[in-house]
Structures are given as structure tokens and as C-alpha cells.
CSV table of C-alpha atoms in Angstrom, one decimal:
chain,number,residue,atom,x,y,z
A,18,MET,CA,-21.7,9.7,28.9
A,19,ASP,CA,-18.4,9.7,27.1
A,20,ARG,CA,-16.7,7.4,24.7
A,21,SER,CA,-15.1,5.4,27.5
A,22,GLN,CA,-18.5,4.3,28.6
A,23,GLN,CA,-19.6,3.2,25.2
A,24,THR,CA,-19.3,-0.5,26.0
A,25,SER,CA,-21.6,-0.3,29.0
A,26,CYS,CA,-24.1,1.6,26.9
A,27,SER,CA,-24.0,-0.9,24.1
A,28,ALA,CA,-24.2,-4.0,26.2
A,29,ALA,CA,-27.0,-2.9,28.5
A,30,SER,CA,-29.7,-1.4,26.4
A,31,HIS,CA,-29.4,-2.4,22.8
A,32,SER,CA,-29.6,-6.1,22.5
A,33,PRO,CA,-32.9,-6.5,20.7
A,34,ALA,CA,-34.4,-9.6,22.2
A,35,SER,CA,-36.7,-10.2,19.3
A,36,LEU,CA,-33.8,-10.9,16.9
A,37,GLY,CA,-32.8,-14.1,18.6
A,38,PRO,CA,-29.2,-14.7,19.6
A,39,THR,CA,-27.5,-11.3,19.4
A,40,LYS,CA,-24.3,-9.8,20.4
A,41,PRO,CA,-23.9,-6.4,21.9
A,42,PHE,CA,-23.0,-3.6,19.5
A,43,SER,CA,-19.3,-3.4,18.7
A,44,LEU,CA,-17.3,-0.5,19.9
A,45,GLU,CA,-17.0,0.6,16.3
A,46,THR,CA,-20.7,0.8,16.0
A,47,CYS,CA,-21.1,2.7,19.2
A,48,ARG,CA,-18.4,5.2,18.1
A,49,LEU,CA,-20.4,5.7,14.9
A,50,MET,CA,-23.6,6.3,16.9
A,51,ILE,CA,-21.9,9.1,18.8
A,52,THR,CA,-20.4,10.6,15.7
A,53,MET,CA,-23.8,10.6,14.1
A,54,LEU,CA,-25.5,12.6,16.7
A,55,ASP,CA,-22.6,14.5,18.2
A,56,ARG,CA,-23.8,17.8,16.9
A,57,ASP,CA,-22.1,19.9,19.5
A,58,MET,CA,-18.8,18.2,18.6
A,59,SER,CA,-18.3,17.4,22.3
A,60,ASN,CA,-17.4,13.8,21.5
A,61,SER,CA,-20.0,12.6,24.0
A,62,MET,CA,-23.7,12.2,24.1
A,63,GLY,CA,-26.2,14.0,26.2
A,64,PHE,CA,-29.7,12.8,27.0
A,65,THR,CA,-31.5,14.5,24.1
A,66,GLU,CA,-29.0,13.1,21.6
A,67,PHE,CA,-29.4,9.7,23.3
A,68,LYS,CA,-33.2,9.8,22.9
A,69,GLU,CA,-32.8,10.6,19.2
A,70,LEU,CA,-30.3,7.8,18.8
A,71,TRP,CA,-32.6,5.3,20.6
A,72,GLN,CA,-35.5,6.2,18.2
A,73,SER,CA,-33.2,5.7,15.2
A,74,VAL,CA,-31.9,2.5,16.5
A,75,ASN,CA,-35.4,1.2,17.1
A,76,GLY,CA,-36.4,2.1,13.6
A,77,TRP,CA,-33.4,0.3,12.1
A,78,LYS,CA,-34.0,-2.7,14.4
A,79,ASN,CA,-37.6,-3.0,13.2
A,80,THR,CA,-36.5,-2.7,9.5
A,81,PHE,CA,-33.8,-5.3,10.0
A,82,ALA,CA,-36.1,-7.7,11.8
A,83,SER,CA,-38.7,-7.5,9.1
A,84,TYR,CA,-36.1,-8.6,6.5
A,85,ASP,CA,-34.4,-11.2,8.6
A,86,ARG,CA,-37.1,-13.6,7.7
A,87,ASP,CA,-35.4,-16.7,8.8
A,88,ARG,CA,-34.6,-15.2,12.2
A,89,SER,CA,-30.9,-15.9,11.6
A,90,GLY,CA,-29.8,-12.6,12.9
A,91,THR,CA,-28.5,-11.8,9.5
A,92,VAL,CA,-29.8,-10.6,6.1
A,93,GLU,CA,-28.6,-11.5,2.6
A,94,GLY,CA,-27.8,-9.1,-0.2
A,95,HIS,CA,-31.1,-8.9,-1.9
A,96,GLU,CA,-32.8,-8.5,1.5
A,97,LEU,CA,-30.4,-5.6,2.3
A,98,GLN,CA,-31.4,-3.9,-0.9
A,99,GLN,CA,-35.0,-4.2,0.0
A,100,ALA,CA,-34.3,-2.9,3.5
A,101,PHE,CA,-32.5,0.2,2.1
A,102,SER,CA,-35.3,0.7,-0.4
A,103,ALA,CA,-37.8,0.7,2.4
A,104,MET,CA,-35.7,3.3,4.2
A,105,GLY,CA,-35.8,5.5,1.2
A,106,TYR,CA,-32.4,4.8,-0.4
A,107,ASN,CA,-32.4,4.1,-4.0
A,108,LEU,CA,-29.0,2.6,-4.8
A,109,SER,CA,-27.7,0.8,-7.9
A,110,PRO,CA,-26.9,-2.9,-7.9
A,111,GLN,CA,-23.3,-1.9,-8.2
A,112,ALA,CA,-23.4,0.3,-5.1
A,113,MET,CA,-25.2,-2.5,-3.2
A,114,SER,CA,-22.6,-5.0,-4.3
A,115,ILE,CA,-19.8,-2.8,-3.0
A,116,ILE,CA,-21.7,-2.3,0.3
A,117,MET,CA,-22.2,-6.0,0.6
A,118,ASN,CA,-18.5,-6.7,0.0
A,119,ARG,CA,-17.5,-4.2,2.6
A,120,TYR,CA,-20.0,-5.2,5.3
A,121,SER,CA,-20.9,-8.8,4.8
A,122,VAL,CA,-19.4,-11.9,6.2
A,123,GLN,CA,-19.8,-14.8,3.9
A,124,GLY,CA,-22.6,-13.2,2.0
A,125,ARG,CA,-24.6,-12.2,5.1
A,126,ILE,CA,-24.9,-9.0,7.2
A,127,GLY,CA,-25.4,-9.1,10.9
A,128,PHE,CA,-27.4,-6.5,12.8
A,129,ASP,CA,-24.3,-4.7,14.1
A,130,ASP,CA,-22.8,-4.3,10.7
A,131,PHE,CA,-26.3,-3.3,9.4
A,132,MET,CA,-26.4,-0.6,11.9
A,133,SER,CA,-22.9,0.6,11.0
A,134,CYS,CA,-24.0,0.7,7.4
A,135,CYS,CA,-27.2,2.6,8.1
A,136,ILE,CA,-25.4,5.2,10.2
A,137,LYS,CA,-22.7,5.8,7.5
A,138,LEU,CA,-25.3,5.9,4.7
A,139,ARG,CA,-27.3,8.4,6.6
A,140,ALA,CA,-24.3,10.6,7.4
A,141,LEU,CA,-22.9,10.5,3.9
A,142,THR,CA,-26.3,11.1,2.3
A,143,ASP,CA,-26.9,14.1,4.6
A,144,GLN,CA,-23.5,15.6,3.6
A,145,PHE,CA,-24.3,15.1,0.0
A,146,GLN,CA,-27.8,16.6,0.2
A,147,ARG,CA,-26.4,19.7,1.9
A,148,ARG,CA,-24.4,20.3,-1.2
A,149,ASP,CA,-27.1,19.3,-3.7
A,150,THR,CA,-29.0,22.6,-3.3
A,151,THR,CA,-30.8,22.3,-6.6
A,152,ARG,CA,-31.8,18.8,-5.9
A,153,THR,CA,-30.4,17.4,-9.1
A,154,GLY,CA,-28.7,14.4,-7.6
A,155,ARG,CA,-25.3,16.0,-8.1
A,156,ALA,CA,-23.0,17.6,-5.6
A,157,GLU,CA,-19.6,19.1,-5.8
A,158,PHE,CA,-16.9,18.4,-3.4
A,159,HIS,CA,-13.5,19.9,-3.2
A,160,PHE,CA,-10.8,17.5,-2.2
A,161,ASP,CA,-10.3,18.7,1.3
A,162,GLU,CA,-14.0,18.8,2.2
A,163,PHE,CA,-14.4,15.4,0.7
A,164,ILE,CA,-11.7,14.1,3.1
A,165,GLN,CA,-13.3,15.9,6.0
A,166,VAL,CA,-16.7,14.3,5.2
A,167,THR,CA,-15.5,10.8,4.7
A,168,MET,CA,-12.8,10.6,7.3
A,169,ASN,CA,-15.3,11.9,9.9
A,170,ILE,CA,-17.3,8.7,10.0
B,127,MET,CA,-1.7,22.7,-7.7
B,128,ALA,CA,-0.1,23.4,-4.4
B,129,TYR,CA,-2.3,23.7,-1.4
B,130,PRO,CA,-2.1,27.3,-0.4
B,131,GLY,CA,-0.1,27.8,2.7
B,132,TYR,CA,1.4,24.4,2.3
B,133,GLY,CA,3.6,25.2,-0.7
B,134,GLY,CA,7.0,23.9,-0.6
B,135,PRO,CA,8.3,20.7,-2.2
B,136,GLN,CA,5.8,18.2,-3.1
B,137,TYR,CA,7.8,15.2,-2.6
B,138,GLY,CA,6.5,12.1,-4.1
B,139,ALA,CA,5.1,9.2,-2.1
B,140,PRO,CA,8.0,7.6,-0.3
B,141,MET,CA,8.8,4.1,-1.4
B,142,PRO,CA,7.9,1.6,1.2
B,143,GLY,CA,11.0,0.5,3.0
B,144,MET,CA,12.8,3.7,2.3
B,145,PRO,CA,12.5,6.9,4.3
B,146,ALA,CA,10.7,9.7,2.6
B,147,GLN,CA,12.7,12.4,1.0
B,148,GLY,CA,13.3,15.3,3.2
B,149,MET,CA,12.0,13.6,6.3
B,150,PRO,CA,15.1,13.7,8.4
B,151,GLY,CA,15.2,17.4,7.9
B,152,MET,CA,11.6,18.0,8.4
B,153,PRO,CA,11.0,20.5,11.2
B,154,GLY,CA,8.4,19.8,13.8
B,155,GLY,CA,5.3,21.9,13.3
B,156,HIS,CA,5.9,22.3,9.6
B,157,MET,CA,2.2,21.9,9.1
B,158,GLY,CA,1.5,25.6,9.2
B,159,GLY,CA,-1.8,27.0,10.5
B,160,PRO,CA,-3.2,26.1,13.8
B,161,MET,CA,-2.0,22.9,15.3
B,162,PRO,CA,-4.4,20.1,15.8
B,163,GLY,CA,-5.9,20.1,19.2
B,164,GLN,CA,-7.8,23.2,18.4
B,165,MET,CA,-11.1,21.5,17.6
B,166,GLY,CA,-12.6,24.5,16.0
B,167,GLY,CA,-12.8,23.1,12.5
B,168,GLN,CA,-16.2,23.0,10.9
B,169,MET,CA,-17.2,20.5,8.3
B,170,GLY,CA,-17.9,22.1,5.0
B,171,GLY,CA,-17.1,25.5,6.5
B,172,ALA,CA,-13.5,25.6,5.4
B,173,PRO,CA,-13.0,27.9,2.5
B,174,HIS,CA,-12.5,26.0,-0.7
B,175,GLN,CA,-8.8,25.8,-1.2
B,176,GLY,CA,-7.5,25.7,-4.7
B,177,GLY,CA,-7.1,22.0,-5.3
B,178,TYR,CA,-4.6,19.9,-3.5
B,179,ALA,CA,-1.1,19.0,-3.7
B,180,ALA,CA,0.5,15.6,-4.0
B,181,TYR,CA,-1.9,12.8,-3.5
B,182,GLY,CA,0.9,10.9,-2.1
B,183,GLY,CA,-0.2,8.2,0.3
B,184,GLY,CA,2.7,6.0,0.8
B,185,TYR,CA,2.6,3.8,-2.2
B,186,GLN,CA,2.1,3.8,-5.9
B,187,GLY,CA,0.1,1.3,-7.8
B,188,SER,CA,2.6,-1.4,-7.4
B,189,TYR,CA,5.1,0.2,-5.2
B,190,GLY,CA,8.2,-0.3,-7.3
B,191,ALA,CA,9.7,-1.7,-4.2
B,192,PRO,CA,11.3,-5.1,-4.9
B,193,ALA,CA,8.8,-7.8,-4.1
B,194,PRO,CA,10.0,-10.0,-1.3
B,195,ALA,CA,11.4,-13.3,-2.5
B,196,ALA,CA,8.1,-15.3,-2.4
B,197,ALA,CA,9.4,-18.8,-1.8
B,198,ASN,CA,11.7,-18.0,1.0
B,199,ASP,CA,9.8,-15.3,2.8
B,200,PRO,CA,8.0,-16.6,5.9
B,201,MET,CA,5.2,-14.1,5.2
B,202,TRP,CA,4.1,-16.1,2.2
B,203,ALA,CA,4.2,-19.2,4.2
B,204,TYR,CA,1.7,-17.7,6.6
B,205,PHE,CA,-0.5,-16.5,3.8
B,206,THR,CA,-0.7,-19.7,1.9
B,207,ALA,CA,-1.2,-21.7,5.1
B,208,ILE,CA,-4.2,-19.6,6.0
B,209,ALA,CA,-5.6,-18.8,2.6
B,210,GLY,CA,-6.6,-22.4,1.8
B,211,GLN,CA,-8.0,-23.7,-1.4
B,212,ASP,CA,-9.2,-20.5,-3.0
B,213,GLY,CA,-5.9,-18.8,-2.3
B,214,GLU,CA,-7.7,-15.8,-0.9
B,215,VAL,CA,-8.1,-14.5,2.7
B,216,ASP,CA,-11.1,-12.8,4.2
B,217,ALA,CA,-10.8,-10.2,6.9
B,218,GLU,CA,-10.6,-12.7,9.7
B,219,GLU,CA,-8.0,-14.8,8.0
B,220,LEU,CA,-6.0,-11.7,7.1
B,221,GLN,CA,-6.1,-10.7,10.8
B,222,ARG,CA,-4.8,-14.2,11.8
B,223,CYS,CA,-2.1,-14.1,9.1
B,224,LEU,CA,-0.8,-10.7,10.1
B,225,THR,CA,-0.9,-11.5,13.8
B,226,GLN,CA,0.9,-14.8,13.4
B,227,SER,CA,3.5,-13.3,11.3
B,228,GLY,CA,4.4,-11.0,14.1
B,229,PHE,CA,4.2,-8.1,11.7
B,230,THR,CA,2.9,-5.7,14.4
B,231,GLY,CA,5.8,-6.6,16.7
B,232,SER,CA,5.3,-4.9,20.0
B,233,TYR,CA,2.2,-3.1,18.8
B,234,SER,CA,-1.2,-4.5,19.4
B,235,PRO,CA,-2.5,-6.8,16.6
B,236,PHE,CA,-4.7,-5.3,14.0
B,237,SER,CA,-8.4,-5.2,14.8
B,238,LEU,CA,-10.9,-6.9,12.6
B,239,GLU,CA,-12.2,-3.6,11.4
B,240,THR,CA,-8.8,-2.5,10.2
B,241,CYS,CA,-8.4,-5.8,8.4
B,242,ARG,CA,-11.7,-5.3,6.7
B,243,VAL,CA,-10.7,-1.8,5.6
B,244,MET,CA,-7.4,-3.2,4.3
B,245,ILE,CA,-9.2,-5.7,2.1
B,246,ALA,CA,-11.6,-3.0,0.9
B,247,MET,CA,-8.7,-0.8,-0.1
B,248,LEU,CA,-7.2,-3.4,-2.4
B,249,ASP,CA,-10.3,-5.4,-3.4
B,250,ARG,CA,-9.9,-4.7,-7.1
B,251,ASP,CA,-11.9,-7.6,-8.3
B,252,SER,CA,-14.6,-7.0,-5.7
B,253,THR,CA,-14.5,-10.4,-4.1
B,254,GLY,CA,-14.4,-9.1,-0.6
B,255,LYS,CA,-11.3,-11.2,-0.2
B,256,MET,CA,-7.6,-10.7,-0.8
B,257,GLY,CA,-5.5,-12.8,-3.1
B,258,PHE,CA,-1.7,-13.2,-3.2
B,259,ASN,CA,-0.9,-10.2,-5.4
B,260,GLU,CA,-3.2,-7.9,-3.4
B,261,PHE,CA,-1.6,-9.2,-0.2
B,262,LYS,CA,1.9,-8.4,-1.6
B,263,ASP,CA,0.8,-4.8,-2.3
B,264,LEU,CA,-0.7,-4.5,1.1
B,265,PHE,CA,2.4,-5.8,2.8
B,266,ALA,CA,4.6,-3.3,1.0
B,267,ALA,CA,2.3,-0.4,2.0
B,268,LEU,CA,2.1,-1.7,5.6
B,269,SER,CA,5.9,-1.8,5.8
B,270,GLY,CA,6.2,1.8,4.7
B,271,TRP,CA,3.5,3.0,7.0
B,272,LYS,CA,5.0,1.1,10.0
B,273,GLN,CA,8.4,2.5,9.3
B,274,ASN,CA,6.8,6.0,9.2
B,275,PHE,CA,4.9,5.4,12.5
B,276,VAL,CA,8.0,4.0,14.3
B,277,MET,CA,9.8,7.2,13.3
B,278,PHE,CA,7.2,9.3,15.0
B,279,ASP,CA,6.6,7.1,18.0
B,280,ARG,CA,9.7,8.5,19.6
B,281,ASP,CA,9.0,7.3,23.1
B,282,ARG,CA,8.1,3.8,21.9
B,283,SER,CA,4.8,4.0,23.6
B,284,GLY,CA,3.1,2.3,20.6
B,285,THR,CA,1.2,5.6,20.1
B,286,VAL,CA,1.7,8.9,18.5
B,287,GLU,CA,0.5,12.3,19.7
B,288,PRO,CA,-1.8,14.4,17.6
B,289,GLN,CA,1.0,16.7,16.3
B,290,GLU,CA,3.0,13.6,15.4
B,291,MET,CA,0.0,12.2,13.6
B,292,GLY,CA,-0.2,15.4,11.6
B,293,GLN,CA,3.5,15.1,10.7
B,294,ALA,CA,3.2,11.5,9.8
B,295,VAL,CA,0.2,12.2,7.5
B,296,TYR,CA,2.2,14.9,5.9
B,297,ALA,CA,5.3,12.7,5.6
B,298,MET,CA,3.3,10.2,3.6
B,299,GLY,CA,2.5,12.9,1.1
B,300,PHE,CA,-1.1,13.8,2.0
B,301,ARG,CA,-1.9,17.5,2.0
B,302,VAL,CA,-5.0,18.3,4.0
B,303,SER,CA,-6.1,21.4,5.8
B,304,PRO,CA,-5.8,21.8,9.6
B,305,GLN,CA,-9.6,21.3,9.7
B,306,ALA,CA,-9.3,18.0,7.9
B,307,LEU,CA,-6.4,17.0,10.2
B,308,ASN,CA,-8.6,17.8,13.2
B,309,VAL,CA,-11.3,15.6,11.9
B,310,ILE,CA,-8.8,12.8,11.3
B,311,ILE,CA,-7.3,13.1,14.8
B,312,LYS,CA,-10.7,13.3,16.4
B,313,ARG,CA,-11.8,10.3,14.6
B,314,TYR,CA,-8.8,8.1,15.3
B,315,ASN,CA,-7.5,9.1,18.7
B,316,LYS,CA,-8.2,7.1,21.8
B,317,GLY,CA,-7.6,9.0,25.0
B,318,GLY,CA,-5.8,11.7,23.0
B,319,ARG,CA,-3.3,9.4,21.4
B,320,ILE,CA,-3.2,7.4,18.2
B,321,TYR,CA,-2.4,3.7,18.3
B,322,PHE,CA,-0.7,1.9,15.5
B,323,ASP,CA,-3.8,-0.1,14.5
B,324,ASP,CA,-5.9,3.1,14.1
B,325,TYR,CA,-3.1,4.9,12.4
B,326,VAL,CA,-3.0,2.1,9.8
B,327,ALA,CA,-6.7,2.1,9.4
B,328,CYS,CA,-6.5,5.9,8.8
B,329,CYS,CA,-3.7,5.5,6.2
B,330,VAL,CA,-5.7,2.9,4.4
B,331,ARG,CA,-8.8,4.9,4.2
B,332,LEU,CA,-7.0,8.2,3.3
B,333,ARG,CA,-5.2,6.4,0.5
B,334,ALA,CA,-8.3,4.7,-0.8
B,335,LEU,CA,-10.5,7.8,-0.7
B,336,THR,CA,-7.9,9.9,-2.3
B,337,ASP,CA,-7.5,7.3,-5.1
B,338,ASN,CA,-11.3,7.3,-5.6
B,339,PHE,CA,-11.5,11.1,-5.7
B,340,LYS,CA,-8.5,11.4,-8.0
B,341,ARG,CA,-9.8,8.9,-10.5
B,342,ARG,CA,-12.9,11.1,-10.9
B,343,ASP,CA,-11.0,14.4,-11.0
B,344,THR,CA,-10.0,13.9,-14.6
B,345,MET,CA,-9.3,17.6,-15.1
B,346,GLN,CA,-7.1,17.8,-11.9
B,347,GLN,CA,-9.2,20.7,-10.6
B,348,GLY,CA,-9.2,19.5,-7.0
B,349,ALA,CA,-13.0,19.2,-7.2
B,350,VAL,CA,-15.4,16.5,-8.3
B,351,SER,CA,-19.0,16.8,-9.1
B,352,PHE,CA,-20.5,13.5,-7.9
B,353,GLN,CA,-23.6,11.9,-8.9
B,354,TYR,CA,-25.3,10.5,-5.7
B,355,ASP,CA,-25.0,6.8,-6.4
B,356,ASP,CA,-21.3,7.1,-7.4
B,357,PHE,CA,-20.6,9.2,-4.3
B,358,ILE,CA,-22.1,6.5,-2.1
B,359,LEU,CA,-20.3,3.8,-4.0
B,360,CYS,CA,-16.9,5.3,-3.5
B,361,THR,CA,-17.4,6.4,0.1
B,362,MET,CA,-19.1,3.4,1.5
B,363,ALA,CA,-16.5,1.1,-0.1
B,364,ILE,CA,-13.9,1.8,2.4
């Protein structure tokens, strides 16, 4: 499956019925999914990668559903913070506020954007941890690698 | 500090509306090193180069370019018509505003994602929306970037090729390694070419990320030691 077939992938399999009225994943989110798991840098996704993606997506879907208490298909800021906490991310209110600004529409985040957010958070955290070898919560980036890491997603 | 291998004049960021210094004479393939298209770059595997050259990016804090005459400029009319009571536009409104103004001309209108990124870039007061002054800054940057793009879109296809993208990025004053350029091209190309909308999204993010990095690199060493939360804060913002 290559990027040109992303749309069919997204529309077909990923609409989580339990979340009520939903839209298919945006092309942007599908692009992110491929980036996340495209370890062989082939720009396309094989079956093993797809299986791993599917498991991640299901995990995120369940997390989202458990915080979308009013079944609106969206979560609010404080719910998002709780969801991230549940996933193991411990972010400051300031970081959360910035994330909300970037990903929310009128104070709420839909599932597609939530997915987008989770994928980026995971990828960035992964890149950070690789450089935080002493596990002090600090990592050094030189400018060029910083650009590579951030422009990749 | 000059980026090794990319020495040469660090010309400052071109003023929007004006061609960058040295651009007319800039030879093709000035980038040095392997041309993009060789996808061999590895993330984090590049040797740490000694810092970076001009942060550049196509605009200074407030451009210095003369602000368009507000009252008479049709652009402001579009803005105020769409901004409504709070005088601010969100991503969707910005998209409408830019589309209706015909800014993109023969290029496709900006995607919603690109508009979100534009707002994020200039959202100084963290409202998630863009006010008049922020819009002015954006428009000046966009004009400069568009002019740059048009110069490289020689066949008027509405797209640039990977090498041209590299040249365009360089022309805006960014100094990145071939590996970084590979990452950028891989990220933003569609079918091997880069469309105006994606090019703008790329410029916006490059600029914002460079700004965020630079602000933390107080000693100008070309390296920053990030604390995790701050790293997430500045990379997830854009």
C-alpha cells in the first residue's frame, strides 16, 4: 500500500463505530500513520507495519472513547490532559494549553486530530528519549538534527 | 558559525517583496553535497555539524517591509469581513479569507492544515486565532515566500522539483544539511513534486521551529539542551 492509497485505507477500516458519527481519517493523519511506522523508509506500509498501526489505533481509539463521555466525538482540554496522563505522558498545563491551541477547534478535539496529536507526541517523545541516555529528562539537540526530527512528522 | 561545507556569504533574510540578495546569480546546485533524491539520510545519524549559519527564514520579526495601506487594501476588507466581532480569525476563517482574496492566484487554495500551521506560527498571545497585526505579519511573509516559489516554478506547473525546493529553502536563508533537506522533501512532496500549499506549510514550520530553537540557544552554540516538557511544548506547537 503506498501513499496514493491512503484514502481508501482510511475510509474503509478506521471509522470506529462506537464513537457515534465519525468522519474518516484525514489524509494528513494517514500520512502521519505511515511516517510513524515507516521504519524501512520506504514511504509505504507493509502488512506487519499495518498490524502494528492497527493495534496502536485501537488503543488510542479506546482511550479517546473513554474520555469522550458525552459521546460527542470530541474531548475537551481537561479530558485531553487526562487521556494523555492515562497514556503515560506527564505534560505541564502550559504544554497542554499549547497543544489544545494547535489541535482544537473551538475548544474541543475530534478523534482525527486526537490521533494526529498522539502520533506526533509518540514520535517526538521517542526521538527525545533516544537522546536522553541517562534518563534525566534532558536531551541535547544540535540544530540540524532538531530540524530533521521535527520536520519529519 | 558557518555550516561547514556551506560557507559563503550568509545573506540575511530577504525582505518580503524584494528578491533575496545574490539570488539572480545563484547557480543551480549550489547546495553542495549529494543532491536530494538520494534518500540515504538517517535521522540522528548525521555528524553533528558545528552550529548553523543564518537562521534566515524569509522575514524578521516585523519584516521592515512597508505595511500595506490598511484602509485601501482590499486584503484588509476581506479580513475584517470575515473576522467578525472579535477581530480575529481561526484557521477556517483564515482559509476563507486567503482564498477569497485570490492570494494563491493560479495555485490551489491553502489547505486547512496549512492555515492551522500559519496561525500557530504567529499565535503570540496563544489564542489559537489570528488578529489584525498577526495577519499583517503573515501576509508579508506569504508574499515573500510566494515570490520565492514563483521564481523556482519555472515551468509554471504550480509545483517545484526537489532540487528547486532545496534552492528555494536555501534562498530563504535556511542552512540545513542534505539529510535534513531529504527529510523535508520526503515530508512535503506529492508524487515527487512540491506544491505551493505544502511549500508554504514547510516554510512556516521551518521558520517557527528555527525561532523556537534559536530562542533557547542563548549562547549561539548551535545546540540546545532541552528539558522534556519544553521540547514537547516547542515542537508540538507548530
